[in-house]
Coordinates of C-alpha atoms and ligand atoms in Angstrom, one line a residue:
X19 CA 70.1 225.5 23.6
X20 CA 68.4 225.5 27.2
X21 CA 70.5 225.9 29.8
X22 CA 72.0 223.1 31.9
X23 CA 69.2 222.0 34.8
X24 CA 71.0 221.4 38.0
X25 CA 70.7 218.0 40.0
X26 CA 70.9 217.6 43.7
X27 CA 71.3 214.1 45.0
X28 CA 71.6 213.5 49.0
X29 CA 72.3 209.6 49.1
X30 CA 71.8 208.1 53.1
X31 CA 73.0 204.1 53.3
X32 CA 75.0 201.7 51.9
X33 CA 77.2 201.6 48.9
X34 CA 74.8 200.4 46.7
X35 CA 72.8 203.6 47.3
X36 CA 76.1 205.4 46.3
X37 CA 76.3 203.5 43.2
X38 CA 72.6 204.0 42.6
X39 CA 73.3 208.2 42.9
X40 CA 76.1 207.7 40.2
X41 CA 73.3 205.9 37.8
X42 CA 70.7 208.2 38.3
X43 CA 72.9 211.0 37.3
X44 CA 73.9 209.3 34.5
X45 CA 70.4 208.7 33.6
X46 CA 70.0 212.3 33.9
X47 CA 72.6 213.7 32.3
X48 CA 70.5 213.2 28.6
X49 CA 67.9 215.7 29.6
X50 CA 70.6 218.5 30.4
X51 CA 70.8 217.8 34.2
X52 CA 74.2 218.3 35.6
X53 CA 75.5 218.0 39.6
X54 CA 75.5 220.8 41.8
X55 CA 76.6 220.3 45.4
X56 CA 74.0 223.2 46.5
X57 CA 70.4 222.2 47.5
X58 CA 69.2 225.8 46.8
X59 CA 70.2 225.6 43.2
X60 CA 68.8 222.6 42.5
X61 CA 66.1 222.1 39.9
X62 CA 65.4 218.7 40.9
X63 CA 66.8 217.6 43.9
X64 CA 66.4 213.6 45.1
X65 CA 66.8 212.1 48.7
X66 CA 68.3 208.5 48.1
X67 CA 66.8 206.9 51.5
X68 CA 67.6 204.4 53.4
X69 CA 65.5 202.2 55.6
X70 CA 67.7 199.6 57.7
X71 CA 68.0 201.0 60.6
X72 CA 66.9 203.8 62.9
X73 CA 64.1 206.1 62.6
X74 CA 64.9 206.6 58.7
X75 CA 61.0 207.4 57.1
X76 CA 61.1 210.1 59.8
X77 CA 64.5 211.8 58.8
X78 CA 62.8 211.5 55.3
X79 CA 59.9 213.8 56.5
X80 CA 62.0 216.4 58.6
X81 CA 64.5 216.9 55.3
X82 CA 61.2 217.2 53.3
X83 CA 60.1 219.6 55.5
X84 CA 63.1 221.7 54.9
X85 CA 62.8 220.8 51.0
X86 CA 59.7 222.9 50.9
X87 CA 61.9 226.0 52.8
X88 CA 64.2 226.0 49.9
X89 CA 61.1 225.1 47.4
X90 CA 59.3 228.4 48.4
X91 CA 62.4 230.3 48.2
X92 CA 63.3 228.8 44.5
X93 CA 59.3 229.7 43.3
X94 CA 59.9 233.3 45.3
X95 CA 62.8 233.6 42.5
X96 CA 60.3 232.4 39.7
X97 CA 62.5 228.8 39.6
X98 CA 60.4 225.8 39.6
X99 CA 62.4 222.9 42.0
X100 CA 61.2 219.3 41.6
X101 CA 62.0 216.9 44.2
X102 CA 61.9 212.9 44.1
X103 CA 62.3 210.5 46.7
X104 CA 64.4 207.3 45.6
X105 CA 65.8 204.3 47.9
X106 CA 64.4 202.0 49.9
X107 CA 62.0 204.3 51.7
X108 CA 60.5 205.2 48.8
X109 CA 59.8 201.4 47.9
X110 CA 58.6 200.8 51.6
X111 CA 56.3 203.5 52.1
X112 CA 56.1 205.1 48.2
X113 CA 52.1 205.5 49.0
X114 CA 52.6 206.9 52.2
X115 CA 54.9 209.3 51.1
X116 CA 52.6 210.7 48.5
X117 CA 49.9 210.7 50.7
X118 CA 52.0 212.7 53.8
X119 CA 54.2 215.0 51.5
X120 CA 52.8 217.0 49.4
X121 CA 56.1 218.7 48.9
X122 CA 57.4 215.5 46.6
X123 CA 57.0 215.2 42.8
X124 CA 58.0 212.0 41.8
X125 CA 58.5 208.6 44.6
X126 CA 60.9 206.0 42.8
X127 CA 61.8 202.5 44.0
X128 CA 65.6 201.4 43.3
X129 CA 63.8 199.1 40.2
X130 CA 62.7 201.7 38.4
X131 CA 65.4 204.5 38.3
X132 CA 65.7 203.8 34.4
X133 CA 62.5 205.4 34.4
X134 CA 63.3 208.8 36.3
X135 CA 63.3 210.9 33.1
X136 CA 59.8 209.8 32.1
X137 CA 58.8 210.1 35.8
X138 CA 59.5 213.3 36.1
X139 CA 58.0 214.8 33.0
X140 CA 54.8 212.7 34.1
X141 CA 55.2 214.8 37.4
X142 CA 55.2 217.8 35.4
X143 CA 52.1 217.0 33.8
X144 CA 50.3 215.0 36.2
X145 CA 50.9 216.9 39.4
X146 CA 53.2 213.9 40.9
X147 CA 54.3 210.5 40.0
X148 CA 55.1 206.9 41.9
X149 CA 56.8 203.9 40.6
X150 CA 58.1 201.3 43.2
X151 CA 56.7 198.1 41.1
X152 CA 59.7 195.4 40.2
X153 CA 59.4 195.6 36.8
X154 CA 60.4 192.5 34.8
X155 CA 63.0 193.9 32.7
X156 CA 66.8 194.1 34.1
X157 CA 66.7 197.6 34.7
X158 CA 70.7 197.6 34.6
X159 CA 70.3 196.8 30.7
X160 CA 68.3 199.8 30.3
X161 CA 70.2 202.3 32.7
X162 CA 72.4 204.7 30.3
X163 CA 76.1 204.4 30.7
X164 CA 78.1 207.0 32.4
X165 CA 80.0 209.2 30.2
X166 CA 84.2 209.1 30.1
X167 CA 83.9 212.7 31.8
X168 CA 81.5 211.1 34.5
X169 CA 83.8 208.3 34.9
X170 CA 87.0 210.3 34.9
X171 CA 85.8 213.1 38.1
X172 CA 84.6 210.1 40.1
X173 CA 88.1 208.6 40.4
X174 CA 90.1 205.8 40.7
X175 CA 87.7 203.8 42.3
X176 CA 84.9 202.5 41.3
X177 CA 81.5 200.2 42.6
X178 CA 79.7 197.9 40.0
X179 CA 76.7 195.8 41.5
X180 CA 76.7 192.6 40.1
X181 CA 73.8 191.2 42.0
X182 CA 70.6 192.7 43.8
X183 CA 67.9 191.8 46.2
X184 CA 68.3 189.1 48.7
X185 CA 66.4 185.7 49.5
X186 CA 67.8 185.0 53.0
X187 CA 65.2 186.9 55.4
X188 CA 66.7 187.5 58.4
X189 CA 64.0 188.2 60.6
X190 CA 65.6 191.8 61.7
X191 CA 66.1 192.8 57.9
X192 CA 64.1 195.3 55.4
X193 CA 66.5 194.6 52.6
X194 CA 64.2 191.2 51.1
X195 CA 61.4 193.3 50.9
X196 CA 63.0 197.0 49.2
X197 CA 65.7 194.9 46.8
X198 CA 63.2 192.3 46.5
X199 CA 64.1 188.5 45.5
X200 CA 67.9 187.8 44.5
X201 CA 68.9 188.7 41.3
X202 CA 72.5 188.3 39.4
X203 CA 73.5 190.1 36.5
X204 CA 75.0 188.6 33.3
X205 CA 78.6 188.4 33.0
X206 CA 79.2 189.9 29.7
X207 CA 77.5 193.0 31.1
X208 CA 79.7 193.7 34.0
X209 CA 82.7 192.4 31.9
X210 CA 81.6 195.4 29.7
X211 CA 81.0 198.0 32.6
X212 CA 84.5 196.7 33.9
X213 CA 86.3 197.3 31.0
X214 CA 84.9 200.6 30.3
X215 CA 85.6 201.8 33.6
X216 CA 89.7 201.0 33.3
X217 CA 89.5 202.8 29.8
X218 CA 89.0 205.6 31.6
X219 CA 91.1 205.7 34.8
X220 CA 89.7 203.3 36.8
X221 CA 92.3 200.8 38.8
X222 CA 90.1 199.5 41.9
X223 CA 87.1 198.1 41.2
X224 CA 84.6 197.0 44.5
X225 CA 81.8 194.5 43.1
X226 CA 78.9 195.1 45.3
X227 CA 75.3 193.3 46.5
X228 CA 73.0 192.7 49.5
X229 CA 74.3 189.5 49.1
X230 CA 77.5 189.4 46.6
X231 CA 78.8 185.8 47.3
X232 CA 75.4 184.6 46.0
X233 CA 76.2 185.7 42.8
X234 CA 75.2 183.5 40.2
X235 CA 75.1 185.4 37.2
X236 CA 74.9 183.9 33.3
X237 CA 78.2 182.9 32.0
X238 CA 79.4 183.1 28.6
X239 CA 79.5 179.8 28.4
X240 CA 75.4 179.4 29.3
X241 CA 76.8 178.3 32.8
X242 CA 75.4 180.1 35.7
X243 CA 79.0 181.6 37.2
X244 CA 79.8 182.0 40.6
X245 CA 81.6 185.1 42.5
X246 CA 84.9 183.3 41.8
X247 CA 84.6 182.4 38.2
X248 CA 83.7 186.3 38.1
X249 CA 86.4 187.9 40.1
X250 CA 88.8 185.7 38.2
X251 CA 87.7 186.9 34.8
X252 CA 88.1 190.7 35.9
X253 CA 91.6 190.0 36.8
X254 CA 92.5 189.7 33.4
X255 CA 90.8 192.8 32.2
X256 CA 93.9 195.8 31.6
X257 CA 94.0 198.4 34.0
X258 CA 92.4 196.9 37.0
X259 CA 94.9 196.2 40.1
X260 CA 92.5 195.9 42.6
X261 CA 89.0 193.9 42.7
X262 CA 87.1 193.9 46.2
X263 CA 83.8 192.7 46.8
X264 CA 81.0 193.5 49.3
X265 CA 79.0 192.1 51.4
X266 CA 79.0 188.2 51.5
X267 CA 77.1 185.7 53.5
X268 CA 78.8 182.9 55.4
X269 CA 76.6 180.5 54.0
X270 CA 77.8 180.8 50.6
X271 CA 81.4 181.0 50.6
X272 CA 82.2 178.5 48.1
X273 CA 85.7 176.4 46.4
X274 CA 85.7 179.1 43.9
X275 CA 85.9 182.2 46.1
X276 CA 88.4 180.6 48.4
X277 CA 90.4 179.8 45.3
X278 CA 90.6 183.3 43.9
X279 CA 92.1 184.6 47.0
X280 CA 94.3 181.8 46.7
X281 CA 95.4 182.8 43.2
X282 CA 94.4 186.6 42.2
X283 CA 97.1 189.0 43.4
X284 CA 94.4 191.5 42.4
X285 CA 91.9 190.0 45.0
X286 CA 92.0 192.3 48.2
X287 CA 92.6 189.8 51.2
X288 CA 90.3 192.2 53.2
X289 CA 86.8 190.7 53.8
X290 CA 83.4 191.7 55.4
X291 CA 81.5 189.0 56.3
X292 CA 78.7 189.9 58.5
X293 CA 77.8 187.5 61.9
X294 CA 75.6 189.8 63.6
X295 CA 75.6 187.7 67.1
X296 CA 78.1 185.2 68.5
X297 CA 75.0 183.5 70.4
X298 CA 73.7 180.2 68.6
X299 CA 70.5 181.2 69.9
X300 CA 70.1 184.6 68.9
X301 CA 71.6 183.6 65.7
X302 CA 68.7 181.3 65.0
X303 CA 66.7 183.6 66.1
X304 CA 67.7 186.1 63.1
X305 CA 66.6 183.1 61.0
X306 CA 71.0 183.2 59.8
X307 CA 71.1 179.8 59.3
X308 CA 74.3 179.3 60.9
X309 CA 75.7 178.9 63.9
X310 CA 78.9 180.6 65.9
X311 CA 81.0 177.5 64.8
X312 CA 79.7 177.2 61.7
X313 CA 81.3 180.8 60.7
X314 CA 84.5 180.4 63.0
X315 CA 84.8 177.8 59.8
X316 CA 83.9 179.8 57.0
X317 CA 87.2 182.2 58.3
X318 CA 89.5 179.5 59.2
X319 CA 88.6 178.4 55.1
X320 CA 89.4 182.0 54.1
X321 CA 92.6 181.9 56.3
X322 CA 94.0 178.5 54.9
X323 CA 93.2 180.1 51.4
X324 CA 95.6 183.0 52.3
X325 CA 97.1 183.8 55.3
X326 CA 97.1 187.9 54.3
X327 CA 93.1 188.1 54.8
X328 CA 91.9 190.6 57.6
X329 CA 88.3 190.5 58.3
X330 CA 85.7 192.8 59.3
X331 CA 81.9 192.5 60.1
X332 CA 78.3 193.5 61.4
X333 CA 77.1 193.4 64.7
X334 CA 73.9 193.9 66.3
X335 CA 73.2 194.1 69.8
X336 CA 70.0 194.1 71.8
X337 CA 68.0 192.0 69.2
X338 CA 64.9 190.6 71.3
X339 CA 65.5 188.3 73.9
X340 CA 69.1 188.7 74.2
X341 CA 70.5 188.1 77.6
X342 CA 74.0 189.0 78.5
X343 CA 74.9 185.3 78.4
X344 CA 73.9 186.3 74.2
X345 CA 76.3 189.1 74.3
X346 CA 79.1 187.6 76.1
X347 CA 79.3 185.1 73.4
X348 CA 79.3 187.8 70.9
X349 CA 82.3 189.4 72.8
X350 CA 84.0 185.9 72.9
X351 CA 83.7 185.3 69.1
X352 CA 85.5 189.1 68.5
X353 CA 88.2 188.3 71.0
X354 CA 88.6 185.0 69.0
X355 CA 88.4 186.2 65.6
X356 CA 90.4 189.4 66.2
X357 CA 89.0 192.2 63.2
X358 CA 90.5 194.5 61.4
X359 CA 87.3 196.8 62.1
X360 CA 83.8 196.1 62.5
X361 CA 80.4 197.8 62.6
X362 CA 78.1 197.4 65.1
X363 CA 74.4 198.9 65.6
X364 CA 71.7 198.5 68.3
X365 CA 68.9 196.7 67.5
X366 CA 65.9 198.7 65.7
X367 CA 62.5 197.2 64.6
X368 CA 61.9 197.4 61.0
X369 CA 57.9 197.5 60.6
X370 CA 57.2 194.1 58.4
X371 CA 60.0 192.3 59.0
X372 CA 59.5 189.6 61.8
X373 CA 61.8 190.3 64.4
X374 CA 59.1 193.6 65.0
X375 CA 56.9 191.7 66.6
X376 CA 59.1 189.7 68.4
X377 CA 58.3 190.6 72.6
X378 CA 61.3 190.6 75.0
X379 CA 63.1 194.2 73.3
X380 CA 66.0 194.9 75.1
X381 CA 65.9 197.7 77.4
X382 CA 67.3 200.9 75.6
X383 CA 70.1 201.4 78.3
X384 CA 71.0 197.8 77.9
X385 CA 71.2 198.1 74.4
X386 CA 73.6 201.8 74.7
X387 CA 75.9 199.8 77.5
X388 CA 76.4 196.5 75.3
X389 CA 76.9 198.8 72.3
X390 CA 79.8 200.7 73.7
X391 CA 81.3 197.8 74.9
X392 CA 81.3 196.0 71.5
X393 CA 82.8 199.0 70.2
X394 CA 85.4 199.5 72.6
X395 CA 86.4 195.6 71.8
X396 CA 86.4 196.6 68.4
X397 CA 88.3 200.0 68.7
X398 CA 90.9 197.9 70.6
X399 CA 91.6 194.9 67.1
X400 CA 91.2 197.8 64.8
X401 CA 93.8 200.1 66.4
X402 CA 96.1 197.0 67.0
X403 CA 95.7 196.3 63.3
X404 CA 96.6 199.6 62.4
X405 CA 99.7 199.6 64.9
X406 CA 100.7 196.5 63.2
X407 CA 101.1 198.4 60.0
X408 CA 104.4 200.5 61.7
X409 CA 107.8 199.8 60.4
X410 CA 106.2 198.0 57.6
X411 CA 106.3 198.4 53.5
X412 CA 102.8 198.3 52.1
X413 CA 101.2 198.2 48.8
X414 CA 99.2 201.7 48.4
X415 CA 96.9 202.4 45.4
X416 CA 97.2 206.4 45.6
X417 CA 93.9 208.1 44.5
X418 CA 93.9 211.6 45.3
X419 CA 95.4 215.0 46.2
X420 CA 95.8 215.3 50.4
X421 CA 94.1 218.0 52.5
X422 CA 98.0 219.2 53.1
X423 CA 99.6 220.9 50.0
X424 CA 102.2 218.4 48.2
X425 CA 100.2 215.4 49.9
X426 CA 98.8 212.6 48.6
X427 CA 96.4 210.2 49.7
X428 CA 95.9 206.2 48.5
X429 CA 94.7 203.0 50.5
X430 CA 95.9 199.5 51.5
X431 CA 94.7 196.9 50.6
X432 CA 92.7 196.7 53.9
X433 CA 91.2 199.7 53.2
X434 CA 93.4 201.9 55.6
X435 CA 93.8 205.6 54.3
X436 CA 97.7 206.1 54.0
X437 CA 99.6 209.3 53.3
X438 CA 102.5 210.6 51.8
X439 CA 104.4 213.5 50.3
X440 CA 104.8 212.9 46.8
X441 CA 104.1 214.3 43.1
X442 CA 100.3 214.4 42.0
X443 CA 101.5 211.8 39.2
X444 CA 101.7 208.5 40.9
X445 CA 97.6 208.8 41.4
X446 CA 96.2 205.3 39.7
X447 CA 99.3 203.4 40.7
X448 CA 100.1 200.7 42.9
X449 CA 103.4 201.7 45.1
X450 CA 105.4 200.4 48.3
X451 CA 104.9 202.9 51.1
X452 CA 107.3 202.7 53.9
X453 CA 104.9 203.1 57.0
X454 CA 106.1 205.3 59.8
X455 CA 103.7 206.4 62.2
X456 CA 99.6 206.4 62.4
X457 CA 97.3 209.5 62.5
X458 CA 94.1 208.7 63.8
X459 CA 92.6 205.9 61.5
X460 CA 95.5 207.2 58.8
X461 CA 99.0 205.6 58.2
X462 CA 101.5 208.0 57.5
X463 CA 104.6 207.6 55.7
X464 CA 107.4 207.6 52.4
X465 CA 107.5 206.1 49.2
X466 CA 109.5 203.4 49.7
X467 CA 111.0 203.3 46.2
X468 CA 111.5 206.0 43.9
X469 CA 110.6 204.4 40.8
X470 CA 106.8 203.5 40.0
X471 CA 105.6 201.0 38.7
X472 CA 102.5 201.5 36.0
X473 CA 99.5 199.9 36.7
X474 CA 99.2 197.8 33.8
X475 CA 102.4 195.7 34.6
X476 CA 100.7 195.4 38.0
X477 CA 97.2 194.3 36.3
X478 CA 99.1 191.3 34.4
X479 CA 99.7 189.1 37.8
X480 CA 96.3 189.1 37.9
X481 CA 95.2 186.4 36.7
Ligands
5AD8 N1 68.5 196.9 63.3 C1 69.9 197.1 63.5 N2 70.8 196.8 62.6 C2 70.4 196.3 61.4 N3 71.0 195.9 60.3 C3 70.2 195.5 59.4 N4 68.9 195.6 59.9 C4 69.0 196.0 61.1 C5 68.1 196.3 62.2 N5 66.8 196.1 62.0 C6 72.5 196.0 60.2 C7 73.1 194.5 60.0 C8 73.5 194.5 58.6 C9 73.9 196.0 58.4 C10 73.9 196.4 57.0 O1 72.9 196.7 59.1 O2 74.2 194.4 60.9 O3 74.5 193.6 58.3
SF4_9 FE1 69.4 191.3 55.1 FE2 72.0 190.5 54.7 FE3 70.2 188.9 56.0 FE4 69.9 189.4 53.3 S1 71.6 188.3 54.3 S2 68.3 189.4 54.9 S3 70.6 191.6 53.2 S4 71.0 190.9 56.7

């Protein structure tokens, strides 16, 4: 038997590129690749790119550049190192890349990482391969399953995408081009992902898409389903206590989704639903198709649904043309809303995409002042959130040993990272945690009960 070849995967981005890392070592893991965490090992090591903001094919080039150091060394020791370029770089520029890096073997869109194995033997052959075509099939039908082993080291928590691509456009946004046109996968399918991810450990799952609330996947019943029908059919599946899903569009929050936070104990009340401006005209600008009101709405709906929901969201600043009168509404709209956390990000022209060549950029400085401000704003709800949390008994899912020895380490359901001293075996449940005082972004604190309660019994309120 040949030994084990190892697999280095540096992933940049969003969560879906952090899924995508997971299925492209499952993929791999048929031909005898296994993870190391060490470049300089690597037989085959892959940058996962991302292109949505900043500077990001150029970061591509420089770590290239440093590829070929390690390269060199690896032929030096008679060791042959492949490297491929995956994400949505590669699917923007995939010709460029070949073209300007010599250095890379294979160039791979996020369509096509089914076909990395056959990619990289046609490297071997060939000299170098590209593939950033949206094939027809569903390239989640074809991707190999992870193994139990592979599900089992990643945790308690898991990501599934259950839909792809995007057909809004907003005019500042690369993501309609490298996902390409909105797709939804088939319910059975991610029922059958689901339930082979709680077999094996997993108790939080966190459904994930460009644009998840557009979801409109095939039902068993021949019925296209919405995110609701969805969320409410994972409830019922053993094992999982937690469902979350990420990121949705105020446009299409529907009856259903409003409903199953209503109803689904399981379903997080912790939301992040993007904005991006609080001007109307900024907003129509971006091409979002709503206005300031129309999303103060879309959360009053989510709030009537259930009081418990926290929100957070995206923000950019400095997007041509805006004037402070544009960011001042933004500010008004956080002080109004009040988030549990938010990101925020200056403005940055994505070649293609129409906001590039719109005139009036914001002055860089303008852009850095506005930015800090947001974030200051922001910094402000999110550490009153936390503070909130103080004296309280929340619900923790505990998912892994602490940095300190005897600690342990789980979440809220808003996401906050909460500690506690307690045995290794209540990982994978669901306990009450008496909060007593806050660390940073951490909650600190004590079991608040001594007896746990298995996660199962905790999966049967769910639906
Ligand atoms: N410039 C700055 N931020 C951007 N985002 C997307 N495109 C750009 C861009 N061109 C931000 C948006 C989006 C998040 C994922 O990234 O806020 O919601
Ligand atoms: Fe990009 Fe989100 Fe707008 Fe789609 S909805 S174009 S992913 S910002």
């Amino acid at each position: 038997m040949s030994p084990p070849r190892k697999l280095h995967i540096k992933s940049y981005g969003c969560q879906m590129n952090v899924y995508d890392a997971q299925r492209m070592v499952d993929a791999l893991a048929p031909e005898g690749f296994v993870e190391t965490a060490n470049v300089d090992d690597a037989d085959l090591v892959i940058l996962n790119t991302c292109h949505i903001r900043e500077k990001a094919s150029e970061k591509v080039y420089s770590e290239l550049g440093r590829l070929r150091v390690a390269r060199d060394e690896a032929a030096g020791q008679g060791r042959r190192m492949q490297i491929a370029v995956a994400g949505c770089v590669a699917q923007a520029e995939g010709e460029e890349i070949i073209r300007r890096a010599p250095v890379v073997d294979v160039v791979v869109g996020p369509q096509s990482y089914h076909n990395l194995p056959h990619l990289l033997a046609k490297a071997e052959q060939h000299g170098r391969a590209l593939e950033t075509e949206f094939p027809i099939e569903d390239k989640f039908g074809v991707l190999p399953q992870p193994a139990p082993d592979a599900i089992r080291a990643r945790g308690i928590s898991a990501f599934v995408t259950v839909q792809e691509g995007c057909d809004k456009f907003c005019t500042f946004c690369v993501v309609p081009y490298t996902r390409g046109a909105e797709m939804s996968r088939p319910v059975a399918a991610i029922v059958e992902d689901v339930k082979r991810l709680a077999e094996n450990g997993v108790r939080e799952i966190t459904l994930i898409g460009q644009n998840v609330n557009a979801y409109h996947g095939d039902g068993p019943d021949g019925r296209a389903w919405s995110l609701g029908r969805l969320v409410r059919r994972l409830a019922e599946i053993p094992g999982i206590v937690r469902l979350r899903y990420s990121t949705s569009h105020p446009n299409d929050v529907d009856e259903d989704l409003l409903a199953a936070h209503r109803d689904l104990p399981a379903l997080m009340p912790f939301v992040h639903l993007p904005v991006q401006s609080g001007s109307d005209r900024i907003l129509a600008a971006m091409n979002r198709k709503h206005t300031a009101d129309d999303y103060r709405r879309v959360i009053d709906r989510f709030r009537s649904a259930s009081a418990a929901i926290a929100f957070s969201s995206d923000f950019i600043v400095g997007f041509p043309g805006e004037t402070e009168r544009d960011f001042s509404a933004t500010l008004a709209l956080v002080a109004q809303i009040g988030y549990a956390g938010a990101y925020s990000f200056k403005y940055s022209p994505r070649p293609g995409t129409p906001a590039a060549d719109m005139p009036e950029m914001v002055p860089a400085a303008v852009m850095d002042e506005r930015l800090e401000r947001l974030q200051q704003l922001i910094d402000q709800q999110q550490s009153a959130f936390n503070k909130a949390a103080i004296g309280r008994t929340v619900e923790v899912l505990f998912e892994r040993a602490g940095r300190k020895p005897g600690q342990i380490v789980g979440r809220t359901a808003y996401l906050q990272p909460t500690h506690v001293m307690a045995p290794d075996s209540i990982i994978g449940q669901v306990l009450p945690v008496r909060v007593d005082s806050l660390e940073r972004y951490s909650l600190l604190g004590e079991l608040a009960s001594a007896t746990s309660r298995p996660a199962d019994a905790m999966a049967a309120t769910g639906a």
